[in-house]
PDB file of N, CA and C in Angstrom:
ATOM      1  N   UNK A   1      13.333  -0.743 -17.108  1.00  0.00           N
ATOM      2  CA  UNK A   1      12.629  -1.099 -15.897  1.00  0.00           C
ATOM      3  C   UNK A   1      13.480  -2.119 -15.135  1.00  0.00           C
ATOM      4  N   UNK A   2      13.728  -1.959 -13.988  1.00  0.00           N
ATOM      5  CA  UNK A   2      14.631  -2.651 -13.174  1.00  0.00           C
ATOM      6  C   UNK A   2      13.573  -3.966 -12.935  1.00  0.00           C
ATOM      7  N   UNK A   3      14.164  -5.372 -12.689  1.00  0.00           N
ATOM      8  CA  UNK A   3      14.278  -6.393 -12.050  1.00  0.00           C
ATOM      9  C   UNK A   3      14.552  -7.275 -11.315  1.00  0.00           C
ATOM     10  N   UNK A   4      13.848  -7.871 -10.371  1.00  0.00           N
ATOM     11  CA  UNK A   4      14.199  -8.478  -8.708  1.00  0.00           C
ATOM     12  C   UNK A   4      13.729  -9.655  -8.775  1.00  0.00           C
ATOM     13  N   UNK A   5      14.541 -10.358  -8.501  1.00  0.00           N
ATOM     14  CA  UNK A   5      13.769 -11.739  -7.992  1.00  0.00           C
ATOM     15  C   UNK A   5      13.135 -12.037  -6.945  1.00  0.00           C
ATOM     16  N   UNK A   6      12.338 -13.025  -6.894  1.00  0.00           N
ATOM     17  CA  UNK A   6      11.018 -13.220  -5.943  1.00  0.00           C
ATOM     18  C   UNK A   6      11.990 -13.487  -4.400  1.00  0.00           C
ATOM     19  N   UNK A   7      13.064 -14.231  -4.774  1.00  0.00           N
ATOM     20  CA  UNK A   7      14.183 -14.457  -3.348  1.00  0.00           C
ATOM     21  C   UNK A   7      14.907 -13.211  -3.085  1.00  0.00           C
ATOM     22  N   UNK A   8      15.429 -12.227  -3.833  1.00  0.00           N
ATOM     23  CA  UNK A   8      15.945 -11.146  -3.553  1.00  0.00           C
ATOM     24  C   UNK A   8      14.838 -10.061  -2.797  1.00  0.00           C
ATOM     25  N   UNK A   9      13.454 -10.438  -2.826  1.00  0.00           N
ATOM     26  CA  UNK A   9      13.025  -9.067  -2.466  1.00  0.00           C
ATOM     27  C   UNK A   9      12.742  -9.726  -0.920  1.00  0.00           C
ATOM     28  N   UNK A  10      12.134 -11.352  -0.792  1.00  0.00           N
ATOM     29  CA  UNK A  10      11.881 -11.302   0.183  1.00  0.00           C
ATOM     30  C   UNK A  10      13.337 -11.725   1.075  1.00  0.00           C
ATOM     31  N   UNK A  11      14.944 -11.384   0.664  1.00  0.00           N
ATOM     32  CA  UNK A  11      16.080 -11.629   1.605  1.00  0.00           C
ATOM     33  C   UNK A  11      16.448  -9.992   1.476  1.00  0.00           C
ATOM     34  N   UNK A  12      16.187  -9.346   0.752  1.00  0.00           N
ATOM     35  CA  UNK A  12      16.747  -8.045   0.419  1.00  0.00           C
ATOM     36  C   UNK A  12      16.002  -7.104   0.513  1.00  0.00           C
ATOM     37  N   UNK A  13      14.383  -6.910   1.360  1.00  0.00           N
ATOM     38  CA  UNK A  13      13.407  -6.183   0.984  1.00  0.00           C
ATOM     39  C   UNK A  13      13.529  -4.271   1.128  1.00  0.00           C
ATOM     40  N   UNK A  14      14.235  -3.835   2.093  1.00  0.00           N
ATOM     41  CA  UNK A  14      14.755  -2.720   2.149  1.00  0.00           C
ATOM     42  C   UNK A  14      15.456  -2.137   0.637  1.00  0.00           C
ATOM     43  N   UNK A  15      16.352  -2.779   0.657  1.00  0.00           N
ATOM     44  CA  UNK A  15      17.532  -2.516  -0.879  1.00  0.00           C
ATOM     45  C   UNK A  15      16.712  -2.646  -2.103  1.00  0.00           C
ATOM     46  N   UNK A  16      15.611  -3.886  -2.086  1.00  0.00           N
ATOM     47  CA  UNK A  16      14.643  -3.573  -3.426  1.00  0.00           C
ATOM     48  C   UNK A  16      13.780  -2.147  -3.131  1.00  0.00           C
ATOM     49  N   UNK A  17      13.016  -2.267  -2.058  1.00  0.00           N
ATOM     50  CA  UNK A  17      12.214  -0.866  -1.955  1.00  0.00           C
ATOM     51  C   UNK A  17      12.712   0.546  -2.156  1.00  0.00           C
ATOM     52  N   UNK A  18      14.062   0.458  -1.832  1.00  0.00           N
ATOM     53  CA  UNK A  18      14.855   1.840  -2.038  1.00  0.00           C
ATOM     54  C   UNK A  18      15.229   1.795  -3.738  1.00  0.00           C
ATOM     55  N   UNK A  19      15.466   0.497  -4.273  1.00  0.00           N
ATOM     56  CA  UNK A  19      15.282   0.197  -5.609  1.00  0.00           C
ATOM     57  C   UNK A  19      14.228   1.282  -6.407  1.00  0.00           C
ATOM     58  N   UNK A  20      12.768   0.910  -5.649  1.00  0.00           N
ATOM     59  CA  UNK A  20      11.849   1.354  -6.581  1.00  0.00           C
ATOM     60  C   UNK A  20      11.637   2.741  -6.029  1.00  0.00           C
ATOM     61  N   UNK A  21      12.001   3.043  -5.338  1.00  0.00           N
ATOM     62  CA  UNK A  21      11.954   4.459  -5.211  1.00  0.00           C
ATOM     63  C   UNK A  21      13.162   5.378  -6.361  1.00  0.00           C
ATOM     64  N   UNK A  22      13.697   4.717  -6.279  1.00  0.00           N
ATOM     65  CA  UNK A  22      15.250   4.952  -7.342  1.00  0.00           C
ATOM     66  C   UNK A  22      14.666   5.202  -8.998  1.00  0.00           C
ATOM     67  N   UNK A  23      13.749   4.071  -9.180  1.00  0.00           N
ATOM     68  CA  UNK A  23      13.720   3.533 -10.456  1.00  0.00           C
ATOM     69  C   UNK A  23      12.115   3.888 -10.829  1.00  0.00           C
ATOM     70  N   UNK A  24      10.806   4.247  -9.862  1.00  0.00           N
ATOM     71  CA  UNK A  24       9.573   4.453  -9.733  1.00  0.00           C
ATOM     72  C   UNK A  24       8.928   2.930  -9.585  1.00  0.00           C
ATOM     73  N   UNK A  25       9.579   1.861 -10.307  1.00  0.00           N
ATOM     74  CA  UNK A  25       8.774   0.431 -10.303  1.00  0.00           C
ATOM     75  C   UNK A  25       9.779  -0.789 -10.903  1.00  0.00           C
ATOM     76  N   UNK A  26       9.422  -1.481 -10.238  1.00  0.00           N
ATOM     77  CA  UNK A  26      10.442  -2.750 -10.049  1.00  0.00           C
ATOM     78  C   UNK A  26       9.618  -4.292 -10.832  1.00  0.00           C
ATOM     79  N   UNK A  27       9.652  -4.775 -11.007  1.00  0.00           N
ATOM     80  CA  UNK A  27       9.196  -6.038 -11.886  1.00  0.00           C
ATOM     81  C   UNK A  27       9.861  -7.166 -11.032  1.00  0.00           C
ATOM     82  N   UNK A  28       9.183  -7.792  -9.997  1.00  0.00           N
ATOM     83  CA  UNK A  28       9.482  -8.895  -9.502  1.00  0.00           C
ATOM     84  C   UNK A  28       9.391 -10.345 -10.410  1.00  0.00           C
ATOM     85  N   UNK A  29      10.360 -11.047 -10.329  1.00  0.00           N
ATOM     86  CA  UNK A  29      10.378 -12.390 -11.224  1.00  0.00           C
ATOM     87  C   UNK A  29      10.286 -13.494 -10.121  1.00  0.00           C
ATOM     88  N   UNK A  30       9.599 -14.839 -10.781  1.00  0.00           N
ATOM     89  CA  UNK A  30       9.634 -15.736 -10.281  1.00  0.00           C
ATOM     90  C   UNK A  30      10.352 -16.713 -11.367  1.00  0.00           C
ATOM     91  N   UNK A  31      11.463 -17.516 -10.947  1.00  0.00           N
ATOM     92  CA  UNK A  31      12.038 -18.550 -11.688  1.00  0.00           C
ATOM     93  C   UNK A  31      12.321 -17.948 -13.171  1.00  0.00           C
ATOM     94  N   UNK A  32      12.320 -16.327 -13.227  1.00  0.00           N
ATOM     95  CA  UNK A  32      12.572 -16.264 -14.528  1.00  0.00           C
ATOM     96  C   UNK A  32      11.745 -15.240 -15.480  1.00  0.00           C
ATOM     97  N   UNK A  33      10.467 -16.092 -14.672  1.00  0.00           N
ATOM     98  CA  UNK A  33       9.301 -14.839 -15.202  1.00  0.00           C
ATOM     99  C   UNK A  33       9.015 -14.036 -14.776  1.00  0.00           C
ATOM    100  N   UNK A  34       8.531 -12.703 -15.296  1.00  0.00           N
ATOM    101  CA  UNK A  34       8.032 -11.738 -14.824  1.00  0.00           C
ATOM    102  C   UNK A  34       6.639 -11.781 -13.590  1.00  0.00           C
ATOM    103  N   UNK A  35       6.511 -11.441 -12.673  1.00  0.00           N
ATOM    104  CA  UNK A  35       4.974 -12.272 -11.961  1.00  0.00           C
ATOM    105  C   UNK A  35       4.406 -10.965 -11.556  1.00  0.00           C
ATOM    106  N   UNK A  36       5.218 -10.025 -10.357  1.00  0.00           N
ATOM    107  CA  UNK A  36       4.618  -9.005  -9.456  1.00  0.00           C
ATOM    108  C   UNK A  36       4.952  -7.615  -9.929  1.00  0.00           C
ATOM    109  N   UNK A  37       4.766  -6.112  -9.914  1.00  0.00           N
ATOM    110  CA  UNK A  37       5.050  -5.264 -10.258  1.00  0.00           C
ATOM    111  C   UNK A  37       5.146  -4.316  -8.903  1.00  0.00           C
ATOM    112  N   UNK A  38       5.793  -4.026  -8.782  1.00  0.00           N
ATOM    113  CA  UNK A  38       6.120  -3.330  -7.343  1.00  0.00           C
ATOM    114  C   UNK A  38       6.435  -1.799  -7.847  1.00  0.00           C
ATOM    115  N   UNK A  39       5.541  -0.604  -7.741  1.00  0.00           N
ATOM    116  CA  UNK A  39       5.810   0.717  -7.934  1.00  0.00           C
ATOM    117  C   UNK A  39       5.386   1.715  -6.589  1.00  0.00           C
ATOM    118  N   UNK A  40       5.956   2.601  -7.198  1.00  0.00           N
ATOM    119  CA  UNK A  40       6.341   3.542  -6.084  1.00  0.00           C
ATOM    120  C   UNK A  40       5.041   4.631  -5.825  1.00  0.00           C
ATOM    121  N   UNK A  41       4.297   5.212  -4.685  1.00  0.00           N
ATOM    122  CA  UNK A  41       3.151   5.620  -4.782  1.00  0.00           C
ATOM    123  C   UNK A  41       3.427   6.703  -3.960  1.00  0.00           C
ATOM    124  N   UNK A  42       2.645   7.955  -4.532  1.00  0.00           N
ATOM    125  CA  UNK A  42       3.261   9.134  -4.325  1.00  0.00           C
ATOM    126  C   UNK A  42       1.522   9.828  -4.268  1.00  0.00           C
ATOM    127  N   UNK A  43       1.045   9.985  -2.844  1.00  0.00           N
ATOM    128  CA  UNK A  43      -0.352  10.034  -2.586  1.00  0.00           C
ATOM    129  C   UNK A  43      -0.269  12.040  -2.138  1.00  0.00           C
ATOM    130  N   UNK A  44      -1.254  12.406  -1.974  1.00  0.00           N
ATOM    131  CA  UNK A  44      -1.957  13.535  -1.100  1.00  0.00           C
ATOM    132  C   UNK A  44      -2.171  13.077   0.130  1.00  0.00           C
ATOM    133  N   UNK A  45      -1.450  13.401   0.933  1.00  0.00           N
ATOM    134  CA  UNK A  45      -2.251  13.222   2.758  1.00  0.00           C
ATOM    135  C   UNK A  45      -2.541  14.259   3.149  1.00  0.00           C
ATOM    136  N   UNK A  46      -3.646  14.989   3.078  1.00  0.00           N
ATOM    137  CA  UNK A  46      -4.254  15.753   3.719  1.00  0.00           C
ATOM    138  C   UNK A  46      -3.964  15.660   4.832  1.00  0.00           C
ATOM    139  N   UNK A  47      -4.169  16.818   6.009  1.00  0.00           N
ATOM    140  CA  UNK A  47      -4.231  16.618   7.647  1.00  0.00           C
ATOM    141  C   UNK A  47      -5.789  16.122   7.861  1.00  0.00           C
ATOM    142  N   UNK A  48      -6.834  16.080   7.332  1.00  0.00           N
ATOM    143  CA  UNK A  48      -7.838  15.400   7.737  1.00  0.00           C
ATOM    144  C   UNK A  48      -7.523  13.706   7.430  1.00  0.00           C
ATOM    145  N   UNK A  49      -6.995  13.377   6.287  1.00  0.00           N
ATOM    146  CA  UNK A  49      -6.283  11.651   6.047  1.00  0.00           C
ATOM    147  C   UNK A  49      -5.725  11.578   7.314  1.00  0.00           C
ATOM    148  N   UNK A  50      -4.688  12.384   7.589  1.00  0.00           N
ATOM    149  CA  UNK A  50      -3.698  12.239   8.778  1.00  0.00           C
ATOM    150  C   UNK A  50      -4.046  11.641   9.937  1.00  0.00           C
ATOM    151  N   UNK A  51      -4.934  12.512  10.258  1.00  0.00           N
ATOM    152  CA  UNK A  51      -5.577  12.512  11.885  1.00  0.00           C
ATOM    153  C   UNK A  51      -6.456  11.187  12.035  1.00  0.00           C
ATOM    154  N   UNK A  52      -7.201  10.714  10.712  1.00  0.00           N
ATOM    155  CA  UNK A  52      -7.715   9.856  11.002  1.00  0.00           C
ATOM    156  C   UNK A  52      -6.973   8.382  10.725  1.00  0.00           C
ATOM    157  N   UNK A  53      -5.702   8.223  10.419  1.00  0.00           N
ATOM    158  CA  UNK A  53      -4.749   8.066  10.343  1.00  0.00           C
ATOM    159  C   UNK A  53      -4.687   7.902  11.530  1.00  0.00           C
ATOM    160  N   UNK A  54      -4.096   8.480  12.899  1.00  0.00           N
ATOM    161  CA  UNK A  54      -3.641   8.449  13.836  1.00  0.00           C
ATOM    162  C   UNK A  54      -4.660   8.282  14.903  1.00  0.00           C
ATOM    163  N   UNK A  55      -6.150   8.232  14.422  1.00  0.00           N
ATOM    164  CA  UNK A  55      -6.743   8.007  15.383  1.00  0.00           C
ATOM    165  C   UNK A  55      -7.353   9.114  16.626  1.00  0.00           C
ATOM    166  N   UNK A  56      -6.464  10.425  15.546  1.00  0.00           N
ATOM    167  CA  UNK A  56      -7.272  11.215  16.195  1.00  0.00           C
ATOM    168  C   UNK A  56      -8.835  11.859  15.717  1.00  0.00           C
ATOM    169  N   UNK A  57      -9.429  11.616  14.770  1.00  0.00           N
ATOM    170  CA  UNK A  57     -10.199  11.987  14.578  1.00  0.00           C
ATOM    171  C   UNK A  57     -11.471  11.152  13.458  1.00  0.00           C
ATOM    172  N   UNK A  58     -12.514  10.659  13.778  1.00  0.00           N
ATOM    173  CA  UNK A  58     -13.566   9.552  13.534  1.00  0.00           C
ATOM    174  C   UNK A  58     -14.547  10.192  12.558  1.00  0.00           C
ATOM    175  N   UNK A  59     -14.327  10.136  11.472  1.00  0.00           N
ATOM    176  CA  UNK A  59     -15.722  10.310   9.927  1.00  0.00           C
ATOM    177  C   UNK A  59     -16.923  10.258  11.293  1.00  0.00           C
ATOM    178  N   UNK A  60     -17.668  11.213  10.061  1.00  0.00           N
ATOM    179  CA  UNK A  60     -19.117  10.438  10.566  1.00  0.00           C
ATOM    180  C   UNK A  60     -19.947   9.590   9.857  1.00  0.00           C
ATOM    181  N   UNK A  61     -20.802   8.959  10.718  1.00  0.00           N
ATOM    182  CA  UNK A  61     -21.017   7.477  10.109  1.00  0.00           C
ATOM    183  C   UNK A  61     -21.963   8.383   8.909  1.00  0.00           C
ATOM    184  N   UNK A  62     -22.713   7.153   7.808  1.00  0.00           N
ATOM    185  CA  UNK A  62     -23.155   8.227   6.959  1.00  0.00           C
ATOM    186  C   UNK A  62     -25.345   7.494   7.390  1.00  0.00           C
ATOM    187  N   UNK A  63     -25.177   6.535   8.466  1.00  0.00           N
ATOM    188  CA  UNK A  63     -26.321   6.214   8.036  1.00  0.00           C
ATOM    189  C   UNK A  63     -26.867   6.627   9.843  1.00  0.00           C
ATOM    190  N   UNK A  64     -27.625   7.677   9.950  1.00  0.00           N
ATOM    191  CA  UNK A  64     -27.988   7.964  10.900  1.00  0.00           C
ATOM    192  C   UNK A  64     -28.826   7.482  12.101  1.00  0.00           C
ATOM    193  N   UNK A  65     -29.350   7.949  13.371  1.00  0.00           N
ATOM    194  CA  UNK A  65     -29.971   6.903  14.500  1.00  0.00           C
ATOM    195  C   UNK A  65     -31.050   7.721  14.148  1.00  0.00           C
ATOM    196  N   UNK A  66     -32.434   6.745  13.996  1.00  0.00           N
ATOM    197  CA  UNK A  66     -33.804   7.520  13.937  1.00  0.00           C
ATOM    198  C   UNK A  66     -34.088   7.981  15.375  1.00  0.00           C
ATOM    199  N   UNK A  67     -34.618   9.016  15.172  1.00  0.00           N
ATOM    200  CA  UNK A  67     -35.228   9.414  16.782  1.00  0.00           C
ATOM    201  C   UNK A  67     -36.322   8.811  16.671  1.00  0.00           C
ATOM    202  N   UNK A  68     -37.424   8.596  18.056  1.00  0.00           N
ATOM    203  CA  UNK A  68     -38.150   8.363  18.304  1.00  0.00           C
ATOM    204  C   UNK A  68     -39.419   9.308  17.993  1.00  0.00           C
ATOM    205  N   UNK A  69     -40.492   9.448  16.641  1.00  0.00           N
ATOM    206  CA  UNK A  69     -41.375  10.127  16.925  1.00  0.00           C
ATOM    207  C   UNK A  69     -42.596   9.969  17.663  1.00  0.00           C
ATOM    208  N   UNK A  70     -42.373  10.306  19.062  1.00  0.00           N
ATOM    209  CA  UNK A  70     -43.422  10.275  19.647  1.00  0.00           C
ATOM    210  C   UNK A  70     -44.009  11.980  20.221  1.00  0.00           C
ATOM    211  N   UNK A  71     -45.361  12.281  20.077  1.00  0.00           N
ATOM    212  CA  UNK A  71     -46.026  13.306  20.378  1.00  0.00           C
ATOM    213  C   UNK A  71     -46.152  13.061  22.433  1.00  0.00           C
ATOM    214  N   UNK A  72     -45.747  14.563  22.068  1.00  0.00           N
ATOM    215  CA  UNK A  72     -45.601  14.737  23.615  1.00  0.00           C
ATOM    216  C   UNK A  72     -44.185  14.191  24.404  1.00  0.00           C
ATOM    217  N   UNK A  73     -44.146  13.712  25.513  1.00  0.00           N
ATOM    218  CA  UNK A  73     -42.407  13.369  25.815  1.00  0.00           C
ATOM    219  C   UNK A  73     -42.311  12.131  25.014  1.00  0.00           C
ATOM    220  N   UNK A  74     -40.796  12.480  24.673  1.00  0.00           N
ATOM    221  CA  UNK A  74     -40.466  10.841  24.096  1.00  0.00           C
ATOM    222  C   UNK A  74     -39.946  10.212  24.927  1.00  0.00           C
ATOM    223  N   UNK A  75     -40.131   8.599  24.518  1.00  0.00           N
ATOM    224  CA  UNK A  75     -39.577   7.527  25.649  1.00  0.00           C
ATOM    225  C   UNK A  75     -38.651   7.154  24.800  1.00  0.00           C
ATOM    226  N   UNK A  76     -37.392   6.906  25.688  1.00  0.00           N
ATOM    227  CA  UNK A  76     -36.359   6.150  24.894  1.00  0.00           C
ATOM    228  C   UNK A  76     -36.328   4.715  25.416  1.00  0.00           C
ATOM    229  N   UNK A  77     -35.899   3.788  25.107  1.00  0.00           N
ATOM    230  CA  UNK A  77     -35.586   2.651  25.999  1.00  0.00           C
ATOM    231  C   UNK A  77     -33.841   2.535  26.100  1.00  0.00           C
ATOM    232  N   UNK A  78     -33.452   2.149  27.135  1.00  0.00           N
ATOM    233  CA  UNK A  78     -31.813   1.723  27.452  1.00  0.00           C
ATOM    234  C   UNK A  78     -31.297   1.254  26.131  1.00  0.00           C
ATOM    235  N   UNK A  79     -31.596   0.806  24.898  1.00  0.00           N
ATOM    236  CA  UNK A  79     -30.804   0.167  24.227  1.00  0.00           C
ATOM    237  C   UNK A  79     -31.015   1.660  22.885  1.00  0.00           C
ATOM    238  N   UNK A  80     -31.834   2.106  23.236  1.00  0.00           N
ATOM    239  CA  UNK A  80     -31.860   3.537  21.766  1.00  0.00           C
ATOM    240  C   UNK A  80     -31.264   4.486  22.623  1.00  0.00           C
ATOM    241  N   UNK A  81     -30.826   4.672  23.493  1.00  0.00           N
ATOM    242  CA  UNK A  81     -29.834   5.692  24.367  1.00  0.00           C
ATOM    243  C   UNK A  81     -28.085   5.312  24.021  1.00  0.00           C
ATOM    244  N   UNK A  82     -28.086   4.145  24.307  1.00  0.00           N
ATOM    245  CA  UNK A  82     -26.823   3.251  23.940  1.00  0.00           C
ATOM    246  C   UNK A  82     -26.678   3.551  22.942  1.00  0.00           C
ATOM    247  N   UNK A  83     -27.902   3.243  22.227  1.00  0.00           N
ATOM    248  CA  UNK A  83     -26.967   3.723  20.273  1.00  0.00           C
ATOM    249  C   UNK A  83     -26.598   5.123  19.878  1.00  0.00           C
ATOM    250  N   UNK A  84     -27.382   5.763  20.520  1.00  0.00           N
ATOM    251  CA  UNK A  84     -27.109   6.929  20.391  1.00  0.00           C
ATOM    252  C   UNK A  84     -25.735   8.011  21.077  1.00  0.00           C
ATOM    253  N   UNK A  85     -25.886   7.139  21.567  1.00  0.00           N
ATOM    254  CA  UNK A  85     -24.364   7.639  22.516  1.00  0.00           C
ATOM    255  C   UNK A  85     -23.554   7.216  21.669  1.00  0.00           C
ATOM    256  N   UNK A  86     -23.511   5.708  21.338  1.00  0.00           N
ATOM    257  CA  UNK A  86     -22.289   5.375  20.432  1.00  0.00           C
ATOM    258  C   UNK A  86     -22.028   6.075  18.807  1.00  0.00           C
ATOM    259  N   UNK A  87     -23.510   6.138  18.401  1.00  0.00           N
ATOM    260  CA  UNK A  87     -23.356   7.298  17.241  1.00  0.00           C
ATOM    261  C   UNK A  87     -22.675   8.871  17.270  1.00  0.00           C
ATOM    262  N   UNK A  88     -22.798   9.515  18.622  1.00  0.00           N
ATOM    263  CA  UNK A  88     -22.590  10.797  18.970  1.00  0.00           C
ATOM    264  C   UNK A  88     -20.557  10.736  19.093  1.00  0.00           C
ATOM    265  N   UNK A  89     -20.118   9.478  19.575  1.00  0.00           N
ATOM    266  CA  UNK A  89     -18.945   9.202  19.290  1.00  0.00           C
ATOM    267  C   UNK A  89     -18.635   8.882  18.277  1.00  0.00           C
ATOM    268  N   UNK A  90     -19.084   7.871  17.492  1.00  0.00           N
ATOM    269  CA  UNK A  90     -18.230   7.822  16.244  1.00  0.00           C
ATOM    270  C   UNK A  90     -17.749   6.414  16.555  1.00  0.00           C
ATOM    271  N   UNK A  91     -17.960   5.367  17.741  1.00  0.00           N
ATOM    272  CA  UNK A  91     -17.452   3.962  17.625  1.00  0.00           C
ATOM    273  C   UNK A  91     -18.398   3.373  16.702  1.00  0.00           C
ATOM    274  N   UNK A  92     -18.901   3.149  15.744  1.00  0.00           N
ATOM    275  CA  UNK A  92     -20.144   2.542  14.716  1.00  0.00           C
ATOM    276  C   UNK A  92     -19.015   1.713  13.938  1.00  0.00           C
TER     277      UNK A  92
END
């Protein structure tokens, strides 16, 4: 297992990171000792991760806007329209 010192990674941080890609995980030392473990992470990104990732595309929230049960027309007031708009987007 390769080893870096706590001054080498933060004057050298590129050359250690390409390190642990080299090596899978790096063992940062402080003064000697072993302290931080720095490994290499090798994920699934889906195109749904992606997008929301980039902001193109917003989960839905999971806790929903009650409607109003009222018999006959319902009344909304200005501030349960607002939420609901903002729920129908996805800013929550």
């Amino acid at each position: 297992m390769a080893r870096v010192s706590k001054r080498d990674l933060n004057q050298r941080t590129s050359e250690v990171l390409a390190r642990v890609v080299e090596a899978g995980e790096v063992v940062v030392t402080e003064r000697g000792e072993p302290r931080w473990r720095v490994s290499y992470y090798v994920g699934q990104d889906d195109s749904l991760a992606r997008a929301q990732r980039q902001g193109r595309y917003t989960p839905p929230v999971s806790k929903q806007v009650a409607w109003p049960e009222v018999v006959g027309r319902p009344r909304y007031e200005s501030a349960d329209v607002d939420a609901l708009i903002d729920h129908m987007k996805g800013d929550r």
